[in-house]
Amino acid sequence: ASKSASVSVSVSVSAPASASVSSAIHSPMGSHLLQSNQSQILTCRSHVQADHDAVEDWLQAELANGESIASLNNQAVDSIEKENWKDYCDQIKEMMVANIPPGTPQSKVNETKDKMNKLFKRISLTSASKQEIELIDLNFEEEGHQTVAGWAMVFSKEGDTRHFAFAEAGCAWKMQEGYHLSSGEWSNVELIQKAKNWVQHKAYSSLLGALGYP
């Protein structure tokens, strides 16, 4: 018998103690990052709204036949002095990777780590940046493990201070015995793209919330 489940189920790996994670609600750094990025984030989110809504319905049906359901919900909003930026990047990347759900193929984890390393190198050379990364691993075999994860980030420099915020989103689950993932009305390739857009929307929304967007 199938069981009901919801994307709102929250099971998350805690951040390592070395990583500074703080709330940006009503904080100057959160307000600064929100003011400079709000319009762009809202525009990007609106572009994937339709896919988000379609995948949301599909996902609820698939999770009803899933187990070991976990969601990703870490956030960080910080101001870092220039001399501490490299160490901070290492800590944040470690936190991001540590929260990739167990069961995700190591090849996908390594691929995501490479993307993060390149991304942090890239934003360190800019004065302001908005970036996102997705990790989509859908297994269509019986009892397959599924990972749909994403991260949205904003960064800016202000003198010798670096302002940075990120939010992760998504979920992972394993299909119950006797069940396999269905792509519904889409082809497998189409579903992967739509899942990417779904998790982008979730990550943008989470980031906006972290920055104090009402």
XYZ file of N, CA and C in Angstrom:
642
model
N 0.843 -1.183 0.000
C 0.000 0.000 0.000
C 0.877 1.230 0.000
N 0.442 2.220 -0.737
C 1.227 3.442 -0.789
C 0.916 4.304 0.423
N 1.820 5.226 0.708
C 1.621 6.131 1.835
C 1.754 7.560 1.354
N 1.053 8.443 2.034
C 1.102 9.829 1.605
C 2.357 10.485 2.147
N 2.859 11.479 1.417
C 4.046 12.200 1.845
C 3.987 13.604 1.301
N 4.802 14.457 1.841
C 4.797 15.852 1.414
C 6.208 16.358 1.230
N 6.399 17.256 0.273
C 7.701 17.858 0.052
C 8.144 18.641 1.276
N 7.208 19.038 2.111
C 7.558 19.874 3.258
C 8.244 19.095 4.368
N 8.300 17.744 4.249
C 9.034 16.958 5.232
C 10.478 17.456 5.277
N 11.013 17.701 6.460
C 12.325 18.318 6.581
C 13.265 17.448 7.399
N 14.239 16.858 6.732
C 15.293 16.111 7.412
C 16.601 16.615 6.844
N 17.413 17.247 7.662
C 18.589 17.930 7.148
C 19.815 17.619 7.983
N 20.954 17.526 7.322
C 22.226 17.381 8.027
C 22.634 18.747 8.554
N 23.029 18.813 9.802
C 23.405 20.090 10.396
C 24.707 20.599 9.794
N 24.853 21.904 9.802
C 26.086 22.511 9.313
C 27.213 22.250 10.299
N 28.453 22.117 9.806
C 29.583 21.957 10.715
C 29.749 23.201 11.580
N 30.267 23.007 12.778
C 30.368 24.121 13.717
C 31.237 25.244 13.193
N 32.164 24.915 12.276
C 33.087 25.930 11.778
C 32.425 26.894 10.806
N 31.276 26.523 10.278
C 30.605 27.388 9.304
C 29.692 28.362 10.017
N 29.775 29.602 9.627
C 28.960 30.632 10.257
C 27.638 30.730 9.523
N 26.554 30.411 10.194
C 25.225 30.458 9.592
C 24.385 31.418 10.412
N 23.830 32.415 9.780
C 23.101 33.418 10.539
C 21.871 33.888 9.788
N 20.939 34.412 10.515
C 19.721 34.929 9.911
C 19.953 36.338 9.391
N 19.379 36.618 8.236
C 19.562 37.944 7.655
C 18.345 38.829 7.853
N 17.289 38.286 8.496
C 16.068 39.060 8.639
C 16.375 40.365 9.359
N 16.074 41.468 8.712
C 16.267 42.814 9.250
C 17.740 43.177 9.473
N 18.672 42.379 8.956
C 20.081 42.696 9.149
C 20.573 43.569 8.005
N 21.560 44.430 8.252
C 22.069 45.302 7.180
C 22.607 44.524 5.993
N 23.358 43.413 6.250
C 23.933 42.682 5.125
C 22.850 42.003 4.301
N 21.816 41.462 4.987
C 20.713 40.863 4.254
C 19.977 41.884 3.423
N 19.750 43.051 4.004
C 19.060 44.123 3.284
C 19.879 44.586 2.088
N 21.198 44.672 2.266
C 22.084 45.098 1.178
C 22.010 44.119 0.010
N 22.130 42.825 0.312
C 22.082 41.814 -0.745
C 20.706 41.726 -1.379
N 19.666 41.885 -0.565
C 18.306 41.839 -1.099
C 18.050 43.000 -2.043
N 18.454 44.193 -1.635
C 18.212 45.381 -2.456
C 18.879 45.273 -3.820
N 20.096 44.708 -3.847
C 20.842 44.658 -5.106
C 20.477 43.456 -5.980
N 19.778 42.469 -5.417
C 19.495 41.246 -6.182
C 18.016 40.901 -6.315
N 17.158 41.576 -5.577
C 15.751 41.178 -5.515
C 15.095 41.113 -6.888
N 15.260 42.148 -7.680
C 14.595 42.202 -8.980
C 15.040 41.056 -9.885
N 16.345 40.804 -9.917
C 16.871 39.746 -10.780
C 16.399 38.371 -10.309
N 16.414 38.146 -8.993
C 15.974 36.844 -8.472
C 14.495 36.621 -8.770
N 13.679 37.646 -8.565
C 12.245 37.507 -8.821
C 11.979 37.235 -10.297
N 12.742 37.869 -11.175
C 12.580 37.640 -12.613
C 12.955 36.206 -12.972
N 14.100 35.738 -12.459
C 14.531 34.361 -12.733
C 13.515 33.359 -12.198
N 12.981 33.643 -11.016
C 12.010 32.725 -10.428
C 10.726 32.671 -11.256
N 10.308 33.810 -11.765
C 9.074 33.835 -12.562
C 9.226 33.032 -13.852
N 10.453 32.968 -14.388
C 10.698 32.227 -15.630
C 10.517 30.722 -15.458
N 10.668 30.229 -14.222
C 10.540 28.786 -13.990
C 9.277 28.451 -13.188
N 8.397 29.422 -13.033
C 7.190 29.223 -12.228
C 6.302 28.116 -12.791
N 6.090 28.103 -14.104
C 5.181 27.127 -14.707
C 5.711 25.698 -14.499
N 7.004 25.499 -14.730
C 7.578 24.173 -14.515
C 7.532 23.795 -13.045
N 7.768 24.758 -12.169
C 7.685 24.489 -10.731
C 6.319 23.947 -10.362
N 5.272 24.607 -10.836
C 3.913 24.202 -10.473
C 3.574 22.826 -11.030
N 4.021 22.553 -12.273
C 3.735 21.256 -12.884
C 4.471 20.131 -12.151
N 5.732 20.359 -11.827
C 6.523 19.334 -11.147
C 6.029 19.131 -9.720
N 5.541 20.168 -9.092
C 5.027 20.050 -7.723
C 3.918 18.998 -7.655
N 3.007 19.033 -8.618
C 1.919 18.044 -8.654
C 2.467 16.641 -8.912
N 3.380 16.526 -9.885
C 3.986 15.232 -10.199
C 4.731 14.673 -8.991
N 5.468 15.549 -8.302
C 6.316 15.107 -7.199
C 5.494 14.558 -6.037
N 4.378 15.187 -5.745
C 3.538 14.704 -4.654
C 3.081 13.271 -4.923
N 2.747 12.976 -6.177
C 2.309 11.623 -6.529
C 3.456 10.623 -6.401
N 4.668 11.025 -6.809
C 5.811 10.111 -6.731
C 6.234 9.882 -5.283
N 6.188 10.922 -4.467
C 6.585 10.770 -3.067
C 5.621 9.877 -2.293
N 4.394 9.767 -2.779
C 3.435 8.870 -2.133
C 3.896 7.420 -2.223
N 4.767 7.122 -3.197
C 5.312 5.774 -3.351
C 6.790 5.724 -2.953
N 7.201 6.724 -2.175
C 8.599 6.804 -1.775
C 8.788 6.592 -0.283
N 10.042 6.452 0.120
C 10.393 6.319 1.527
C 11.745 6.982 1.753
N 12.136 7.105 3.032
C 13.396 7.776 3.390
C 13.457 9.168 2.765
N 12.363 9.898 2.906
C 12.245 11.219 2.279
C 12.991 12.263 3.105
N 13.807 13.069 2.432
C 14.558 14.135 3.102
C 14.485 15.393 2.260
N 14.507 16.539 2.899
C 14.546 17.806 2.169
C 15.769 18.603 2.579
N 16.225 19.461 1.678
C 17.402 20.292 1.918
C 16.937 21.704 2.265
N 17.469 22.271 3.352
C 16.987 23.599 3.757
C 18.036 24.454 4.461
N 19.327 24.160 4.270
C 20.362 25.002 4.882
C 20.406 26.376 4.230
N 20.786 27.369 5.016
C 20.955 28.738 4.530
C 22.147 29.355 5.253
N 22.772 30.327 4.641
C 23.810 31.113 5.305
C 23.782 32.525 4.748
N 23.923 33.496 5.614
C 24.025 34.903 5.215
C 25.114 35.516 6.087
N 26.184 35.984 5.463
C 27.332 36.449 6.240
C 28.040 37.626 5.573
N 28.752 38.375 6.395
C 29.727 39.356 5.929
C 31.097 38.885 6.391
N 32.061 38.872 5.473
C 33.364 38.284 5.744
C 34.446 39.266 5.323
N 35.441 39.433 6.167
C 36.562 40.287 5.797
C 37.406 39.599 4.721
N 38.048 40.403 3.891
C 38.793 39.897 2.741
C 39.780 38.811 3.124
N 40.508 38.996 4.236
C 41.547 38.030 4.595
C 40.971 36.680 5.047
N 39.673 36.666 5.383
C 39.033 35.425 5.834
C 38.189 34.758 4.748
N 38.127 35.373 3.581
C 37.217 34.907 2.544
C 37.526 33.488 2.073
N 38.802 33.165 1.853
C 39.159 31.836 1.348
C 38.740 30.756 2.349
N 39.053 30.954 3.622
C 38.665 29.974 4.634
C 37.152 29.844 4.709
N 36.461 30.957 4.592
C 34.996 30.933 4.632
C 34.445 30.114 3.466
N 34.995 30.334 2.274
C 34.541 29.580 1.092
C 34.708 28.085 1.312
N 35.852 27.692 1.877
C 36.089 26.267 2.127
C 35.049 25.701 3.094
N 34.707 26.476 4.134
C 33.722 26.021 5.114
C 32.329 25.902 4.501
N 31.955 26.886 3.710
C 30.626 26.876 3.099
C 30.502 25.731 2.096
N 31.536 25.529 1.291
C 31.502 24.417 0.333
C 31.399 23.082 1.065
N 32.121 22.969 2.172
C 32.050 21.742 2.965
C 30.635 21.523 3.482
N 29.984 22.596 3.921
C 28.624 22.487 4.436
C 27.657 22.077 3.324
N 27.817 22.674 2.152
C 26.941 22.357 1.030
C 27.065 20.882 0.640
N 28.311 20.419 0.514
C 28.547 19.044 0.083
C 28.077 18.057 1.148
N 28.306 18.405 2.427
C 27.923 17.505 3.518
C 26.422 17.258 3.555
N 25.649 18.195 3.035
C 24.192 18.069 3.097
C 23.589 17.437 1.841
N 24.430 17.048 0.881
C 23.921 16.273 -0.247
C 23.426 14.937 0.294
N 22.196 14.562 0.009
C 21.601 13.384 0.653
C 22.372 12.093 0.401
N 22.484 11.235 1.426
C 23.082 9.910 1.235
C 22.305 9.144 0.167
N 23.009 8.338 -0.596
C 22.370 7.604 -1.675
C 22.598 8.240 -3.026
N 23.022 9.519 -3.034
C 23.369 10.184 -4.286
C 24.675 9.588 -4.814
N 24.724 9.180 -6.079
C 25.952 8.578 -6.612
C 27.166 9.479 -6.404
N 28.296 8.876 -6.031
C 29.500 9.655 -5.749
C 29.942 10.457 -6.968
N 29.705 9.918 -8.164
C 30.075 10.654 -9.379
C 29.320 11.975 -9.466
N 28.050 11.973 -9.055
C 27.253 13.198 -9.060
C 27.728 14.159 -7.978
N 28.092 13.610 -6.818
C 28.627 14.444 -5.740
C 29.925 15.116 -6.189
N 30.814 14.346 -6.807
C 32.092 14.892 -7.280
C 31.867 15.959 -8.351
N 30.918 15.705 -9.236
C 30.600 16.673 -10.288
C 30.102 17.979 -9.676
N 29.281 17.872 -8.636
C 28.758 19.066 -7.973
C 29.859 19.812 -7.228
N 30.777 19.075 -6.590
C 31.914 19.703 -5.905
C 32.767 20.488 -6.897
N 32.981 19.927 -8.078
C 33.753 20.635 -9.112
C 33.046 21.917 -9.535
N 31.730 21.843 -9.695
C 30.961 23.035 -10.061
C 31.076 24.111 -8.987
N 31.002 23.681 -7.717
C 31.103 24.639 -6.612
C 32.479 25.292 -6.572
N 33.525 24.502 -6.764
C 34.879 25.062 -6.758
C 35.044 26.115 -7.853
N 34.564 25.805 -9.045
C 34.662 26.755 -10.156
C 33.812 27.992 -9.885
N 32.642 27.787 -9.305
C 31.738 28.910 -9.029
C 32.364 29.873 -8.030
N 32.923 29.347 -6.944
C 33.506 30.228 -5.935
C 34.743 30.961 -6.468
N 35.502 30.322 -7.323
C 36.627 31.008 -7.955
C 36.126 32.150 -8.832
N 35.026 31.888 -9.535
C 34.473 32.884 -10.451
C 33.917 34.086 -9.707
N 33.126 33.835 -8.660
C 32.513 34.974 -7.969
C 33.557 35.784 -7.204
N 34.665 35.148 -6.820
C 35.707 35.876 -6.098
C 36.366 36.939 -6.972
N 36.228 36.788 -8.286
C 36.821 37.748 -9.217
C 35.852 38.852 -9.612
N 34.621 38.777 -9.104
C 33.613 39.774 -9.472
C 33.361 40.732 -8.321
N 32.672 41.817 -8.616
C 32.258 42.741 -7.553
C 30.867 42.383 -7.039
N 30.074 41.704 -7.867
C 28.736 41.255 -7.475
C 28.335 40.109 -8.390
N 27.596 39.160 -7.847
C 27.255 37.979 -8.645
C 26.041 37.272 -8.066
N 25.255 36.664 -8.968
C 24.167 35.755 -8.582
C 24.399 34.451 -9.323
N 24.392 33.333 -8.603
C 24.712 32.057 -9.215
C 23.767 30.984 -8.690
N 23.666 29.901 -9.447
C 22.907 28.750 -8.980
C 23.552 27.465 -9.518
N 23.355 26.387 -8.771
C 23.848 25.061 -9.140
C 22.724 24.069 -8.874
N 22.614 23.064 -9.732
C 21.632 22.005 -9.500
C 22.322 20.648 -9.541
N 21.778 19.739 -8.775
C 22.204 18.334 -8.814
C 20.934 17.509 -9.006
N 20.757 16.977 -10.200
C 19.570 16.179 -10.522
C 20.013 14.763 -10.839
N 19.568 13.818 -10.039
C 19.885 12.419 -10.305
C 18.608 11.602 -10.129
N 17.987 11.251 -11.256
C 16.742 10.495 -11.239
C 17.008 9.081 -11.742
N 16.605 8.106 -10.948
C 16.842 6.694 -11.250
C 15.484 6.051 -11.560
N 15.307 5.585 -12.790
C 14.013 5.073 -13.224
C 13.874 3.554 -13.024
N 14.846 2.952 -12.333
C 14.747 1.532 -12.023
C 13.915 1.325 -10.753
N 13.443 0.093 -10.562
C 12.655 -0.216 -9.370
C 13.477 0.044 -8.107
N 12.833 0.675 -7.114
C 13.458 1.031 -5.839
C 14.631 1.998 -6.014
N 14.593 2.788 -7.067
C 15.682 3.729 -7.348
C 15.736 4.872 -6.351
N 16.948 5.369 -6.115
C 17.143 6.546 -5.261
C 17.104 7.804 -6.124
N 16.427 8.842 -5.621
C 16.240 10.078 -6.378
C 16.821 11.261 -5.599
N 17.512 12.141 -6.293
C 18.009 13.377 -5.691
C 17.683 14.541 -6.614
N 17.009 15.543 -6.063
C 16.743 16.787 -6.779
C 17.173 17.909 -5.834
N 18.358 18.466 -6.072
C 18.936 19.444 -5.148
C 19.404 20.673 -5.905
N 19.354 21.814 -5.238
C 19.809 23.048 -5.869
C 20.263 24.064 -4.842
N 21.130 24.949 -5.290
C 21.667 26.013 -4.439
C 21.609 27.330 -5.201
N 21.177 28.389 -4.531
C 21.181 29.731 -5.103
C 22.053 30.620 -4.226
N 22.856 31.475 -4.845
C 23.822 32.289 -4.120
C 23.873 33.708 -4.652
N 24.147 34.649 -3.762
C 24.435 36.021 -4.156
C 25.676 36.484 -3.408
N 26.418 37.378 -4.051
C 27.704 37.818 -3.518
C 27.931 39.267 -3.918
N 28.560 40.027 -3.035
C 28.977 41.378 -3.395
C 30.172 41.797 -2.546
N 30.980 42.698 -3.110
C 32.114 43.269 -2.399
C 31.781 44.692 -1.987
N 32.233 45.050 -0.806
C 32.059 46.407 -0.294
C 33.339 46.773 0.453
N 34.280 47.398 -0.268
C 35.585 47.655 0.316
C 36.314 46.347 0.559
N 36.765 46.137 1.778
C 37.443 44.889 2.127
C 36.488 43.842 2.707
N 35.194 44.093 2.572
C 34.190 43.174 3.103
C 33.494 42.446 1.962
N 33.273 41.161 2.154
C 32.520 40.357 1.196
C 31.188 39.960 1.833
N 30.110 40.240 1.130
C 28.779 39.825 1.578
C 28.373 38.605 0.760
N 27.911 37.572 1.448
C 27.564 36.336 0.742
C 26.337 35.709 1.390
N 25.464 35.172 0.552
C 24.307 34.427 1.058
C 24.030 33.255 0.125
N 23.608 32.156 0.709
C 23.180 31.034 -0.116
C 21.997 30.354 0.557
N 21.225 29.671 -0.253
C 20.138 28.828 0.249
C 20.080 27.585 -0.616
N 19.850 26.453 0.035
C 19.694 25.209 -0.705
C 18.229 24.785 -0.667
N 17.871 23.939 -1.606
C 16.489 23.459 -1.674
C 16.490 22.112 -2.368
N 15.358 21.439 -2.279
C 15.210 20.172 -2.970
C 14.862 19.042 -2.026
N 14.874 17.830 -2.557
C 14.525 16.671 -1.753
C 15.167 15.426 -2.347
N 15.169 14.374 -1.544
C 15.682 13.081 -1.983
C 14.800 12.002 -1.388
N 14.684 10.899 -2.095
C 13.876 9.792 -1.595
C 14.226 8.517 -2.348
N 13.763 7.414 -1.815
C 13.944 6.105 -2.440
C 12.566 5.536 -2.732
N 12.384 4.996 -3.922
C 11.109 4.397 -4.267
C 10.902 3.126 -3.443
N 9.670 2.904 -3.008
C 9.355 1.711 -2.234
C 9.511 0.444 -3.090
N 9.603 -0.680 -2.412
C 9.701 -1.959 -3.106
C 8.508 -2.135 -4.042
N 8.795 -2.520 -5.280
C 7.739 -2.727 -6.263
C 7.390 -1.484 -7.054
N 8.041 -0.350 -6.755
C 7.747 0.909 -7.456
C 8.989 1.421 -8.177
N 8.764 2.073 -9.299
C 9.841 2.781 -9.987
C 9.340 4.171 -10.344
N 10.267 5.087 -10.553
C 9.917 6.470 -10.858
C 9.233 6.555 -12.217
N 8.147 7.313 -12.265
C 7.439 7.552 -13.524
C 7.686 8.989 -13.964
N 7.951 9.184 -15.244
C 8.167 10.538 -15.766
C 6.861 11.221 -16.141
N 5.740 10.545 -15.890
C 4.432 11.164 -16.119
C 4.212 11.518 -17.577
N 3.807 12.745 -17.821
C 3.481 13.186 -19.179
C 4.711 13.560 -19.994
N 5.888 13.551 -19.373
C 7.104 13.993 -20.043
C 8.018 12.816 -20.365
N 8.949 13.056 -21.268
C 10.032 12.088 -21.472
C 10.990 12.210 -20.286
N 11.850 11.219 -20.130
C 12.814 11.272 -19.031
C 13.695 12.524 -19.121
N 14.120 12.862 -20.329
C 14.975 14.043 -20.519
C 14.207 15.320 -20.167
N 12.954 15.398 -20.596
C 12.138 16.575 -20.265
C 11.931 16.700 -18.763
N 11.722 15.577 -18.093
C 11.511 15.603 -16.648
C 12.741 16.139 -15.928
N 13.921 15.734 -16.352
C 15.156 16.197 -15.710
C 15.263 17.721 -15.822
N 14.941 18.275 -16.989
C 14.993 19.732 -17.157
C 13.942 20.425 -16.291
N 12.751 19.862 -16.233
C 11.694 20.474 -15.436
C 12.004 20.362 -13.941
N 12.628 19.256 -13.533
C 13.044 19.112 -12.134
C 14.109 20.146 -11.789
N 14.985 20.425 -12.727
C 15.999 21.469 -12.532
C 15.326 22.821 -12.319
N 14.323 23.130 -13.119
C 13.609 24.398 -12.969
C 12.829 24.437 -11.653
N 12.273 23.291 -11.259
C 11.531 23.222 -9.991
C 12.434 23.569 -8.820
N 13.623 22.967 -8.794
C 14.505 23.190 -7.645
C 15.134 24.579 -7.700
N 15.317 25.134 -8.893
C 15.764 26.531 -8.997
C 14.752 27.451 -8.326
N 13.488 27.233 -8.621
C 12.423 28.054 -8.029
C 12.455 27.940 -6.508
N 12.601 26.723 -5.999
C 12.645 26.503 -4.560
C 13.850 27.207 -3.933
N 15.000 27.104 -4.590
C 16.210 27.722 -4.051
C 16.109 29.245 -4.071
N 15.569 29.812 -5.153
C 15.365 31.261 -5.209
C 14.436 31.717 -4.080
N 13.364 30.981 -3.873
C 12.401 31.358 -2.833
C 13.046 31.288 -1.451
N 13.817 30.246 -1.215
C 14.503 30.094 0.063
C 15.521 31.202 0.278
N 16.233 31.557 -0.785
C 17.226 32.635 -0.687
C 16.540 33.967 -0.385
N 15.450 34.244 -1.066
C 14.716 35.480 -0.788
C 14.275 35.544 0.666
N 13.797 34.425 1.193
C 13.392 34.380 2.588
C 14.552 34.619 3.527
N 15.722 34.031 3.205
C 16.905 34.224 4.036
C 17.345 35.673 4.064
N 17.128 36.368 2.956
C 17.541 37.767 2.859
C 16.511 38.732 3.451
N 15.376 38.214 3.899
C 14.385 39.058 4.540
C 13.287 39.554 3.628
N 13.155 38.922 2.440
C 12.073 39.301 1.531
C 10.733 38.949 2.183
N 9.791 39.893 2.196
C 8.515 39.639 2.903
C 7.692 38.539 2.261
